[in-house]
Coordinates of C-alpha atoms in Angstrom, one line a residue:
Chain A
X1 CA 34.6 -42.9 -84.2
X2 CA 36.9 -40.0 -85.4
X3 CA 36.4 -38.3 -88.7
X4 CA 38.0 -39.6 -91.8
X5 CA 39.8 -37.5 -94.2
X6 CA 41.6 -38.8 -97.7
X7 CA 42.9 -37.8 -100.7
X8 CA 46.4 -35.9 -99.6
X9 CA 49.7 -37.0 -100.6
X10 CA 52.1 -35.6 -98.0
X11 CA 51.4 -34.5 -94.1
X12 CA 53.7 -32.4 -93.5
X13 CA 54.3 -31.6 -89.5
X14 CA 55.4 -27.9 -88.8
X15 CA 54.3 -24.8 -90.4
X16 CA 57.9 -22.7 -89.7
X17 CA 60.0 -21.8 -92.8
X18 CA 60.7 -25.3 -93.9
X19 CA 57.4 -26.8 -93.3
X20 CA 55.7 -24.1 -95.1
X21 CA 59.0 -24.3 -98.1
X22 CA 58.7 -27.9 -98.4
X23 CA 54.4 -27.9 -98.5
X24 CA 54.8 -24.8 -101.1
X25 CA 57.2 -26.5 -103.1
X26 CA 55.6 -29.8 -103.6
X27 CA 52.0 -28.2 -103.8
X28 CA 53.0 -26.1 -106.7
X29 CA 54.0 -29.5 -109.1
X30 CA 50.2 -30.8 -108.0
X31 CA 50.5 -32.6 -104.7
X32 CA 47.7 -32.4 -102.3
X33 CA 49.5 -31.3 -99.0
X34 CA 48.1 -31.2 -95.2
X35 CA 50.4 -28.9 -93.3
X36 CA 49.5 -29.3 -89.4
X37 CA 51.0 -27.0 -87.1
X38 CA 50.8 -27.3 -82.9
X39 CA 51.0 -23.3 -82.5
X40 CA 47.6 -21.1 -83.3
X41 CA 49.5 -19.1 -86.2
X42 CA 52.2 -20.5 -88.8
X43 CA 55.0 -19.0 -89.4
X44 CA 57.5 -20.5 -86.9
X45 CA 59.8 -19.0 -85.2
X46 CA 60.8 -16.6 -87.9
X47 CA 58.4 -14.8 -88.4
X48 CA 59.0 -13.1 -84.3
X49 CA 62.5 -12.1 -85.9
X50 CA 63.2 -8.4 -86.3
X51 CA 66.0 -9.3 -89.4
X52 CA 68.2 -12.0 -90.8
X53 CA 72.2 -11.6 -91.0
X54 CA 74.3 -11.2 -92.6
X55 CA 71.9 -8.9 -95.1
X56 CA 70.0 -7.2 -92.5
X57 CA 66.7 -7.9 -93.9
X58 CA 63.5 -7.6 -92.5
X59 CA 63.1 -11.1 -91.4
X60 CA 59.0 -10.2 -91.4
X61 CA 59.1 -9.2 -94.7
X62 CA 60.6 -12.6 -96.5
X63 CA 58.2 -14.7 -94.4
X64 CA 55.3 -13.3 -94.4
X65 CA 54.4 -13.4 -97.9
X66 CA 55.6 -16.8 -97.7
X67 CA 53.0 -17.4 -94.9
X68 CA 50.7 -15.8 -97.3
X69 CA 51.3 -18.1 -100.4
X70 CA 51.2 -21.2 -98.1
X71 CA 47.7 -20.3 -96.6
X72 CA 45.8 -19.4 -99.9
X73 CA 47.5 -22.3 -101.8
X74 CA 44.7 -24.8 -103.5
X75 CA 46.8 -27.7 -102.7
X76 CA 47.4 -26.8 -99.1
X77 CA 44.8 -27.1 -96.1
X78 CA 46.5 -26.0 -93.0
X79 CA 45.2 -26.8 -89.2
X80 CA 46.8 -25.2 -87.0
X81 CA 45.9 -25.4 -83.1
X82 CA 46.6 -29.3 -83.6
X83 CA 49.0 -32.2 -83.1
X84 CA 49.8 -35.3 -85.0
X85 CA 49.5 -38.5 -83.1
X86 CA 49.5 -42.4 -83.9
X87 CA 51.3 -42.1 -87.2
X88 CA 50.6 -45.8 -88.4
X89 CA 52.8 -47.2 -92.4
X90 CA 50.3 -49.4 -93.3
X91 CA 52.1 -50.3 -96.2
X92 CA 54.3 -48.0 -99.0
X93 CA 52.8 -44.8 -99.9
X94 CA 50.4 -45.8 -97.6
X95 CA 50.3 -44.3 -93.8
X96 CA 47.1 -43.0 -91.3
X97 CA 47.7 -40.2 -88.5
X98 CA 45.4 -39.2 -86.3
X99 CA 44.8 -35.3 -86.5
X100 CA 43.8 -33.8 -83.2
X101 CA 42.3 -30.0 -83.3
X102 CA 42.0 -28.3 -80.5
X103 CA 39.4 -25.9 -79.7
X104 CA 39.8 -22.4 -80.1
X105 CA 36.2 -21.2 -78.7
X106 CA 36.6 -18.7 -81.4
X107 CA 35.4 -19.2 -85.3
X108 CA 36.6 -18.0 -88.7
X109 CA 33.8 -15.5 -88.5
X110 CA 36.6 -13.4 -86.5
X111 CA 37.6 -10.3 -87.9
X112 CA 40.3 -10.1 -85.7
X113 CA 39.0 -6.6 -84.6
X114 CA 40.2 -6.9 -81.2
X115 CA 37.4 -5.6 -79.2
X116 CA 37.3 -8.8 -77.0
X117 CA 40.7 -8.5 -76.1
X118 CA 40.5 -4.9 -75.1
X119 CA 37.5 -5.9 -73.0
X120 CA 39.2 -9.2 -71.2
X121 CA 39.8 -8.5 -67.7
X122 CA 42.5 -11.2 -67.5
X123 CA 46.8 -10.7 -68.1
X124 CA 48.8 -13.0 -68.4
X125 CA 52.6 -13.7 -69.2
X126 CA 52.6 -13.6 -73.7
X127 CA 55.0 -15.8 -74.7
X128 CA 54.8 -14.2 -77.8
X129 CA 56.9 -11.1 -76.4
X130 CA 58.9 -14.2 -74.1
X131 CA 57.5 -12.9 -71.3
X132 CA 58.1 -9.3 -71.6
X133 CA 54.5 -8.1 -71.2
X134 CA 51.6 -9.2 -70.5
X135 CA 48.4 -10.2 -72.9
X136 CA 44.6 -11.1 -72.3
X137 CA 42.5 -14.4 -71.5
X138 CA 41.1 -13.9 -75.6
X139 CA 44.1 -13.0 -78.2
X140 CA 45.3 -12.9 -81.2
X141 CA 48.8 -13.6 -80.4
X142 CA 50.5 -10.3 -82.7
X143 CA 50.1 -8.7 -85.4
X144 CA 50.5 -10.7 -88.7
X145 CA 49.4 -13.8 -87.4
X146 CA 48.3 -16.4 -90.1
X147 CA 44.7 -17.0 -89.2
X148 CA 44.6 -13.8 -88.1
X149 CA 41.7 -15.4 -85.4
X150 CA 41.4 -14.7 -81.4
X151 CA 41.9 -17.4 -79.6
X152 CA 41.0 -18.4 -75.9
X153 CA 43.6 -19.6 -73.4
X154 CA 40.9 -21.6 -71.5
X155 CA 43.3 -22.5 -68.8
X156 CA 43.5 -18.3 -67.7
X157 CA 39.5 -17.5 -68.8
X158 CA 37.7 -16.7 -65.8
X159 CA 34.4 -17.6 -68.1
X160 CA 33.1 -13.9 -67.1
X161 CA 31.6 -14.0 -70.9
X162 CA 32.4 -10.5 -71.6
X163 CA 33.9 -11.6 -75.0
X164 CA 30.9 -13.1 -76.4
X165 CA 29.0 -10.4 -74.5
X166 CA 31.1 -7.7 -77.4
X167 CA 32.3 -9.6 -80.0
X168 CA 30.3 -7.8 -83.4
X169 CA 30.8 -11.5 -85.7
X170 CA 29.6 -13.7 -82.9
X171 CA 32.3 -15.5 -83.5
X172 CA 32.6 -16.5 -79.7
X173 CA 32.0 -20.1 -79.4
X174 CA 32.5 -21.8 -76.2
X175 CA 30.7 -25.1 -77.4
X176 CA 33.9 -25.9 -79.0
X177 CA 35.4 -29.0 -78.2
X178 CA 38.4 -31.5 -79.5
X179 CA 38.4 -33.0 -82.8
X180 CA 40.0 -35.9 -84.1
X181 CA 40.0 -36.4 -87.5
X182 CA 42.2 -39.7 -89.1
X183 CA 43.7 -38.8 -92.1
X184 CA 45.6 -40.9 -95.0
X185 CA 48.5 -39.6 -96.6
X186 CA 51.1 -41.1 -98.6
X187 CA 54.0 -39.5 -97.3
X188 CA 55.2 -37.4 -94.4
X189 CA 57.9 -34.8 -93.9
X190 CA 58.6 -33.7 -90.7
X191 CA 59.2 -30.1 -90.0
X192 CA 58.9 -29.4 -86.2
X193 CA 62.0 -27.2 -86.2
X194 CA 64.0 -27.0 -82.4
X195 CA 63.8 -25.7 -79.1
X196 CA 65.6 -22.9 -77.7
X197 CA 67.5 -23.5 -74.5
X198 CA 66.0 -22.8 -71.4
X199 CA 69.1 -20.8 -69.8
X200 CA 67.4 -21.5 -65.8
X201 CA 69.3 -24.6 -66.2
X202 CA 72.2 -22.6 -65.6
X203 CA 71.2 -20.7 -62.4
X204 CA 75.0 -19.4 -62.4
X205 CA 74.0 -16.8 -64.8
X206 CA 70.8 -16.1 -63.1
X207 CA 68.1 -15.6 -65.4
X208 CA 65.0 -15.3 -64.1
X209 CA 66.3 -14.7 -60.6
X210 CA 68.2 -10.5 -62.0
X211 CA 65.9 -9.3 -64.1
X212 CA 68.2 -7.6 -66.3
X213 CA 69.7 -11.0 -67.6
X214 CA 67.4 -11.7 -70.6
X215 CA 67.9 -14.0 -73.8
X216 CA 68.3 -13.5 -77.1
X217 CA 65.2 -14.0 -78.0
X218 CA 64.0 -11.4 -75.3
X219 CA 66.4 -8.5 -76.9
X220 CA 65.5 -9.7 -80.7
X221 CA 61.9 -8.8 -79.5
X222 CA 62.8 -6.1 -78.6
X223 CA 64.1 -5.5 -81.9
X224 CA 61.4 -5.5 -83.6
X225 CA 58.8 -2.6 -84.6
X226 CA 56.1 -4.5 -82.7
X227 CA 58.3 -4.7 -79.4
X228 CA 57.1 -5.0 -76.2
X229 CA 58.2 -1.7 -74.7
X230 CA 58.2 1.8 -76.3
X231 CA 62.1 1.2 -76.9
X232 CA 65.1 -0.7 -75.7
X233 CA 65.1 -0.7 -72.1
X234 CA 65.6 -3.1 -69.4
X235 CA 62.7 -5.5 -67.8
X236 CA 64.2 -4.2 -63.9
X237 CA 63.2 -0.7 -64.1
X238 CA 62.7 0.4 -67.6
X239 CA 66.0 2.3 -67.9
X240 CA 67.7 2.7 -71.2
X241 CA 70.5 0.4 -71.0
X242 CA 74.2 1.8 -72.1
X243 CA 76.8 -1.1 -71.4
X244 CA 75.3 -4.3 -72.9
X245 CA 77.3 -7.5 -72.7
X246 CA 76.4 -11.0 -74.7
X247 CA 77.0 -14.3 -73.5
X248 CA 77.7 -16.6 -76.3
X249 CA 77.3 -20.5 -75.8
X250 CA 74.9 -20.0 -73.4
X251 CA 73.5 -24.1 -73.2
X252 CA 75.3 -24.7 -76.8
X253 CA 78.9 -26.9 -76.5
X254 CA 78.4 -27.6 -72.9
X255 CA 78.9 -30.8 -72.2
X256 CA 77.8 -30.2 -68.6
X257 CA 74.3 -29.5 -69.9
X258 CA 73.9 -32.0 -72.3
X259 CA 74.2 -30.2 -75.3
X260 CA 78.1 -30.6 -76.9
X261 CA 77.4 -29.2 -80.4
X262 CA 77.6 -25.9 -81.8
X263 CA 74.1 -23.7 -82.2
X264 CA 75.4 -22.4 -85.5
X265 CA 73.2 -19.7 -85.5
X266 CA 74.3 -17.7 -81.6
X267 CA 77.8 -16.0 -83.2
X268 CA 75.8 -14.4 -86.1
X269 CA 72.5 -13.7 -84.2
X270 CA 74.4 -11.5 -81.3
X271 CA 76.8 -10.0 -84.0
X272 CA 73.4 -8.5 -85.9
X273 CA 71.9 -7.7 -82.5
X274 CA 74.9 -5.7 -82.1
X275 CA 74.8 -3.9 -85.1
X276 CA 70.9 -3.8 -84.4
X277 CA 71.5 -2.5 -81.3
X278 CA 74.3 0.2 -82.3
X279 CA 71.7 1.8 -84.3
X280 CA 69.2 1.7 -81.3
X281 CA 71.3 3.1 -78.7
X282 CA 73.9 4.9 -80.3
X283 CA 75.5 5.8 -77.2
X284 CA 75.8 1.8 -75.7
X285 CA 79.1 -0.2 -75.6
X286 CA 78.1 -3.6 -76.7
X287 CA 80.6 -6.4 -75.3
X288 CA 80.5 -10.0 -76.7
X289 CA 82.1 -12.9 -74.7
X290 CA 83.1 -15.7 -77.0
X291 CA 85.0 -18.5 -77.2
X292 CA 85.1 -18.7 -80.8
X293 CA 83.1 -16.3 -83.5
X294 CA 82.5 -18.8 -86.4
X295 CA 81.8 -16.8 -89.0
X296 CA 81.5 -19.6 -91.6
X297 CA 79.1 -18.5 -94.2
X298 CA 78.7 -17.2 -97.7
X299 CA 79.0 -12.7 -96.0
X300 CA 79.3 -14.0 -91.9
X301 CA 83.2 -13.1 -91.8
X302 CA 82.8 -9.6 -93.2
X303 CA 79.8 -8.7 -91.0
X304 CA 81.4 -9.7 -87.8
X305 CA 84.7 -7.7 -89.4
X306 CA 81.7 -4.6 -89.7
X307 CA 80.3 -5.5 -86.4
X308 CA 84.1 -4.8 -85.1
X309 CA 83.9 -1.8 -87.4
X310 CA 81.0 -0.4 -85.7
X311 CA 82.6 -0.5 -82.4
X312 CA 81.4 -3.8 -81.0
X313 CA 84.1 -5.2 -78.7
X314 CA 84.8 -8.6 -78.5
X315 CA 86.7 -10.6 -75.4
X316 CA 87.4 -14.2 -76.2
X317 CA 86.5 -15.1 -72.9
X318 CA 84.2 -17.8 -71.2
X319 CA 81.7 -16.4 -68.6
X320 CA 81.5 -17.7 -65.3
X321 CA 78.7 -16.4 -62.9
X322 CA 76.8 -13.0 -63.1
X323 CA 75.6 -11.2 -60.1
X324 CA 73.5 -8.5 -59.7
X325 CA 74.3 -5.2 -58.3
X326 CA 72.2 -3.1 -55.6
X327 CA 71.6 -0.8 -58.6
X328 CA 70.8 -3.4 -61.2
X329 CA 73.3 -3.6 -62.7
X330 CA 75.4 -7.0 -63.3
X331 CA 78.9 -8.1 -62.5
X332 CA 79.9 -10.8 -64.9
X333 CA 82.6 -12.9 -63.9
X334 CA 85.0 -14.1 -66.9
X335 CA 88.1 -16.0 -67.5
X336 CA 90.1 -14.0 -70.5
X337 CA 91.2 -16.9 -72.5
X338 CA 94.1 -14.8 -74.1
X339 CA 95.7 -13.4 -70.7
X340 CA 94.9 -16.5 -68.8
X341 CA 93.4 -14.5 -66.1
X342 CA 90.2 -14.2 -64.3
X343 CA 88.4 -10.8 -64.5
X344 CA 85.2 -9.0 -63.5
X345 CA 83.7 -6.3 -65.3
X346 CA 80.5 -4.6 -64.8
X347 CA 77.3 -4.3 -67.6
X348 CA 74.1 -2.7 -67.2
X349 CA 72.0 -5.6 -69.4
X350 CA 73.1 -9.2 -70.0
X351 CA 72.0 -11.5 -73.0
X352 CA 72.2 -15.1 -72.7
X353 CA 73.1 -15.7 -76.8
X354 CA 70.9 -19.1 -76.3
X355 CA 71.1 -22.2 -78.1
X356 CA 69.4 -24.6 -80.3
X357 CA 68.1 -28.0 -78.8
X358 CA 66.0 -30.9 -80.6
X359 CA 62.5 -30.6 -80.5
X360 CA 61.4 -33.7 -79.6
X361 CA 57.8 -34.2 -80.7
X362 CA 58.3 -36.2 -83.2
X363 CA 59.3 -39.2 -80.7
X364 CA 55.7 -39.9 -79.7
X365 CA 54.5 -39.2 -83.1
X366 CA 54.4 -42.7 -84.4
X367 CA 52.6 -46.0 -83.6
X368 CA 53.6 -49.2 -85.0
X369 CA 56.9 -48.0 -86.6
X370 CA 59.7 -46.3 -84.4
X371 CA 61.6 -43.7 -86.0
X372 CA 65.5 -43.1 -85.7
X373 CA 67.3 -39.9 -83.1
X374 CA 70.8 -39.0 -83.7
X375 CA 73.2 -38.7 -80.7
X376 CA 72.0 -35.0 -80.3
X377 CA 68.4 -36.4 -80.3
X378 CA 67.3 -34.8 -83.4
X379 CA 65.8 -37.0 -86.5
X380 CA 68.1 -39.7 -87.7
X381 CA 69.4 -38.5 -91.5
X382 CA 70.5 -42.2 -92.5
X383 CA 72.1 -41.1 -95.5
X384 CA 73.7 -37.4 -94.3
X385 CA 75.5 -37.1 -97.7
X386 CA 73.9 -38.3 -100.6
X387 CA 70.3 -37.9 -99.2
X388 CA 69.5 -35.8 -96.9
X389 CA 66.3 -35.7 -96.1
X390 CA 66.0 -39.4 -95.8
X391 CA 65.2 -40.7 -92.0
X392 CA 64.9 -44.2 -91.0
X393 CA 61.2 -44.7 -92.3
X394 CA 60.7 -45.1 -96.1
X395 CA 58.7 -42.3 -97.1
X396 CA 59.0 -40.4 -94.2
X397 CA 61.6 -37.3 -94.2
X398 CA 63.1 -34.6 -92.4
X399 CA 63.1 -31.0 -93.3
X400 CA 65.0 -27.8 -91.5
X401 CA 66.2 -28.1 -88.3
X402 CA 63.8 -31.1 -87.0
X403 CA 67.3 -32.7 -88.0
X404 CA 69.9 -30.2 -86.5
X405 CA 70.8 -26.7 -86.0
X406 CA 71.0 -24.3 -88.9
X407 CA 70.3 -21.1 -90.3
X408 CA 67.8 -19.9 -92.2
X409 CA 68.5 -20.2 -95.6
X410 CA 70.1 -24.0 -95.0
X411 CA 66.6 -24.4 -93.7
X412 CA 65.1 -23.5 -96.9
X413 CA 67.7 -25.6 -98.6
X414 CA 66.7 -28.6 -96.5
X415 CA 62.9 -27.9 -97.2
X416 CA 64.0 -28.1 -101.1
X417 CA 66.1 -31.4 -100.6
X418 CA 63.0 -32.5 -98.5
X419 CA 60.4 -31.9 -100.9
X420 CA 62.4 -33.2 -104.3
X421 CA 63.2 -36.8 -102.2
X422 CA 59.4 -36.8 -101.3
X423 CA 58.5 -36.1 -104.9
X424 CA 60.6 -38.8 -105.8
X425 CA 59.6 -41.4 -103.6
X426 CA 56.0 -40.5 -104.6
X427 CA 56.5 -40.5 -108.3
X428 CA 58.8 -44.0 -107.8
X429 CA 56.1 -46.0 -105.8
X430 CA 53.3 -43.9 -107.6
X431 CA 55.2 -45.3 -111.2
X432 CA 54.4 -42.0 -112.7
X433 CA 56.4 -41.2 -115.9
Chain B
X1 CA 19.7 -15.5 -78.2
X2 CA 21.5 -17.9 -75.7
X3 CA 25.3 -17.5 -74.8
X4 CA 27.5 -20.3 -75.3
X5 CA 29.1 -19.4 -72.0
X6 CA 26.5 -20.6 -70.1
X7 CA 27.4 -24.4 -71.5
X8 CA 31.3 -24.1 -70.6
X9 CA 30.3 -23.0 -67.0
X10 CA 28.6 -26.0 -66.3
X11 CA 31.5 -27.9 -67.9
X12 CA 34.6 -26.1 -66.5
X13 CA 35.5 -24.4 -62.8
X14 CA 37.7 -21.5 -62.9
X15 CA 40.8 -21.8 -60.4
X16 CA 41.3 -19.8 -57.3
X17 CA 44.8 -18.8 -58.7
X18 CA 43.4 -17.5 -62.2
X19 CA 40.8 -15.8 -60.1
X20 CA 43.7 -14.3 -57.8
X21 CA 45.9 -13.0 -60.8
X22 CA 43.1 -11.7 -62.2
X23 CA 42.5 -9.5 -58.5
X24 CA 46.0 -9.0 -58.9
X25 CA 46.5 -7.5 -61.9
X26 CA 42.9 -5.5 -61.6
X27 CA 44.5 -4.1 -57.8
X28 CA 47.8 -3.0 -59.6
X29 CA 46.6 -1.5 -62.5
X30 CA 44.7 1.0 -60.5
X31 CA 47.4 1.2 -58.3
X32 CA 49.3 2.5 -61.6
X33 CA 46.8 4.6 -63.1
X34 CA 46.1 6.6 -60.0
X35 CA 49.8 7.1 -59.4
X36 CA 49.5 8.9 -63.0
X37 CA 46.4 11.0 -62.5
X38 CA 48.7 14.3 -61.2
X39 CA 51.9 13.7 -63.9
X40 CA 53.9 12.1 -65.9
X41 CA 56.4 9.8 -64.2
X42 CA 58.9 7.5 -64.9
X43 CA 59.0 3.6 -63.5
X44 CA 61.4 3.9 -60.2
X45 CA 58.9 7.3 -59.8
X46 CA 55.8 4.8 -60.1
X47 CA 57.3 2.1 -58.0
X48 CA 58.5 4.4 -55.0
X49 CA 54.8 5.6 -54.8
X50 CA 53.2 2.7 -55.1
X51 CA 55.1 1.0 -53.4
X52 CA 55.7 -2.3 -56.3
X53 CA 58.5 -3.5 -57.3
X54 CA 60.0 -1.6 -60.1
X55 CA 59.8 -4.8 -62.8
X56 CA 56.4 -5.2 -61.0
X57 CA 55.9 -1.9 -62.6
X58 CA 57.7 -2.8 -65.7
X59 CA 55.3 -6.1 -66.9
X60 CA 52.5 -3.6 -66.0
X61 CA 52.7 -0.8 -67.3
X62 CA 54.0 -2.2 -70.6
X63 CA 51.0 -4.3 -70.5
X64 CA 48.9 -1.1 -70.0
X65 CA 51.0 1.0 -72.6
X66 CA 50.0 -2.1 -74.8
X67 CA 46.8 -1.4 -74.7
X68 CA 46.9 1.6 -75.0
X69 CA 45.7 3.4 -71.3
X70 CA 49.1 4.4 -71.2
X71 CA 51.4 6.4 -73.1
X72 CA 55.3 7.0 -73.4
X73 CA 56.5 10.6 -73.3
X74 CA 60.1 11.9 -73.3
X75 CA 63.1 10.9 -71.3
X76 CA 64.6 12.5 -68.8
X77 CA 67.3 14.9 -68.7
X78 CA 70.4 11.7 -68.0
X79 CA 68.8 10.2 -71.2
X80 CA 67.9 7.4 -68.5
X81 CA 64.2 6.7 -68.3
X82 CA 61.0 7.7 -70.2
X83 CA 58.4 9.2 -68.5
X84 CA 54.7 7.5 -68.9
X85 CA 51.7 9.2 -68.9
X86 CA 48.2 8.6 -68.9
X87 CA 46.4 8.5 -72.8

């Protein structure tokens, strides 16, 4: 018989930017929140950003205090590590969800010193740093993690016991096993965010096969202060790369892939890592291959103007295959759209400007009530215009982009729509004055 | 006082492949290190003497660099690739 928890009024499912907006925003007027997240840190995917266009800020910098507020809030309990299952409406305001925790094999008396990981004999792939580098068997997975706790990746442990055999808090704790607690809540918003696309589908660019074709997520790693090599360089051979080329639409308005819409974000991200990158590598050429830069928001047109400014060259052209050289270097293949003719030309590092697909969790969330997916197979908005955050279950909404592709701060904006339609569905059926 | 290790091992088996990256990693990590007991070199340098392949290398030594038996040093003269040294 699993544990029994009571007493919150929202679950919210995602600790991202929205997840942690919306839980902030509706714990601060006096709601009890539960914020479960399936990753080991909150945060999202946000918080691995090196900074935010078109302002250039340091994208670490707005969210981690944000993480901050969200972790020590009264009216928040976070569990992260854990998955929502067998979401059950029981009646209005009135829903159970099973929590399941999974076992770290490390407790909160971690001081996240790091001595166990230095001592772990086992590397691994970190898909913190998308593969970059490698990390240990026992990690914390970087540096402003929120718990800042090691954890064990049980699957790679060779159980050699040399962590518990160091670790000063004795926080080691193999006897650690599932938990799952039921919980009853009288609202959910759902804030599971997207995934990126996985640009192997698309062997004609072939990434994973050249090791100089990375995605944007790879390069915005490697960004960041806490990158995975000492500087930009590329994953073949470590050389400092001087003739970059980005490939935008990479898995976003393909029809051929499943995925017709626009990212929204992939024109803005590779324009900053451009700038980003200018500033890096002063002596690169950066080449972006676009079939249209929308620049639609409130500063976007002027910083892809600046990005031009800088020296950025842009060829409205659609990619076709990339080969790799004896030397490394790639040969991308390219119809230019305004001469109408096919051309080759020759780059030293490729980025794949990936896009932004559903995540589709949430399908297998509920029980006894089926929730709505758009064509695109994100979560159903049923009233797009009027309210937003609505989805096809009463008391049940949708925050960030668990309900399309966006940008940051329209994430945020969601996250508010989301948490004022959940405080008024709660204060409606709660007939609070 | 008793290790909680000892109650997983009678619980869980550990795979020959986690065992065999483990071997693997061990085997090229020493491979590395030795290569940069005489001098500093860069990663083509490390993977023409040890024989790896150069993003072989890469992963690796960034993963040593990481932490921290490894250090970066200056590039080379074509402003091409950094040379790694021992810490």
């Amino acid at each position: 018989m699993p544990e029994q928890k009571s007493g919150y009024d929202v679950l919210v499912i995602g600790g991202g930017i929205a997840g942690e907006e919306a839980a902030l925003n509706l714990a601060n007027i006096g709601y009890k929140v539960i914020l479960v997240e399936k990753d080991i840190s909150i945060g999202g995917k946000m918080i691995h950003l090196s900074k935010v266009f078109p302002t250039l800020d340091c994208a670490a910098c707005i969210t981690t205090p944000k993480v901050s507020e969200t972790a020590r809030h009264p009216n928040i309990s976070i569990f992260t590590n854990s998955e929502v299952k067998d979401i059950e409406k029981n009646s209005e305001k009135n829903f159970t969800a099973t929590l399941v925790e999974k076992p770290r094999y490390v407790t909160e008396d971690c001081t996240g010193c790091q001595i166990c990981e230095e001592k772990c004999p086992v590397v691994v792939n970190d898909q913190y740093q998308w593969d970059l580098v490698g990390r240990k068997a026992v990690y914390i997975p970087f540096s402003i993690a929120n718990p800042r706790i090691a954890v064990i990746d049980i699957e790679n442990c060779i159980l050699c016991g040399l962590c518990e055999k160091v670790c000063p808090a004795n926080a080691i704790d193999f006897t650690q096993e599932e938990k799952q607690t039921e919980i009853k809540i009288k609202s959910i918003i759902i804030a599971t965010g997207y995934d990126l696309f996985d640009p192997e589908l698309m062997p004609r660019y072939g990434f994973g096969k050249y090791k100089n074709v990375v995605t944007s997520m790879q390069m915005e790693r490697q960004l960041v202060p806490t990158r995975p090599y000492n500087a930009v360089l590329r994953p073949k051979d470590g050389k400092m790369p001087d003739n970059i080329a980005y490939v935008l639409c990479t898995g976003s308005r393909d029809e051929t892939i499943g995925n017709p819409i626009c990212s929204q974000v992939c024109c803005m991200y590779s324009v900053k890592q451009a700038q980003l990158l200018m500033g890096a590598l002063p002596m690169a050429d950066v080449t972006i291959y676009y079939i249209h830069v929308r620049a639609f928001g409130k500063g976007f047109c002027e910083f892809y103007q600046q990005s031009k400014g800088m020296g950025v060259e842009f060829i409205k052209g659609k990619v076709g295959t990339i080969k790799e050289n004896e030397n490394g270097n790639l040969v991308v293949r390219y119809e230019d759209i305004e001469e109408g003719k096919v051309k080759e030309a020759e780059h030293d590092l490729v980025v794949l400007s990936v896009g932004i697909l559903a995540n589709t969790d949430f399908t297998t969330m509920f029980k006894n009530i089926k929730i709505g997916q758009d064509n695109f197979n994100y979560v159903k908005q049923t009233d797009e215009l009027t309210n937003p955050a609505k989805t096809t279950i009463e008391g049940v909404f949708v925050a960030g982009t668990a309900s399309g592709p966006m940008d940051i701060p329209d994430s945020i904006l969601s996250a508010g729509a989301a948490s004022a339609e959940t405080a008024s569905y709660l204060r409606r059926t709660n007939n609070e004055k | 006082m008793e290790k909680t290790i000892d109650y997983i091992k009678k619980k869980r088996t550990v795979s020959e492949e986690v065992k065999e990256k483990r071997k693997e990693f061990a085997r090229i990590k020493k491979l590395i290190l030795k290569t940069l007991e005489t001098e500093p070199k860069t990663i083509p340098q490390i993977a023409k003497e040890t024989q790896l392949p150069s993003d072989v290398v890469t992963f690796n030594l960034m993963t040593l660099r990481k932490y921290g038996e490894v250090i970066a040093g200056d590039i080379d003269d074509m402003d091409e690739y950094f040379f790694y040294k021992l810490k």
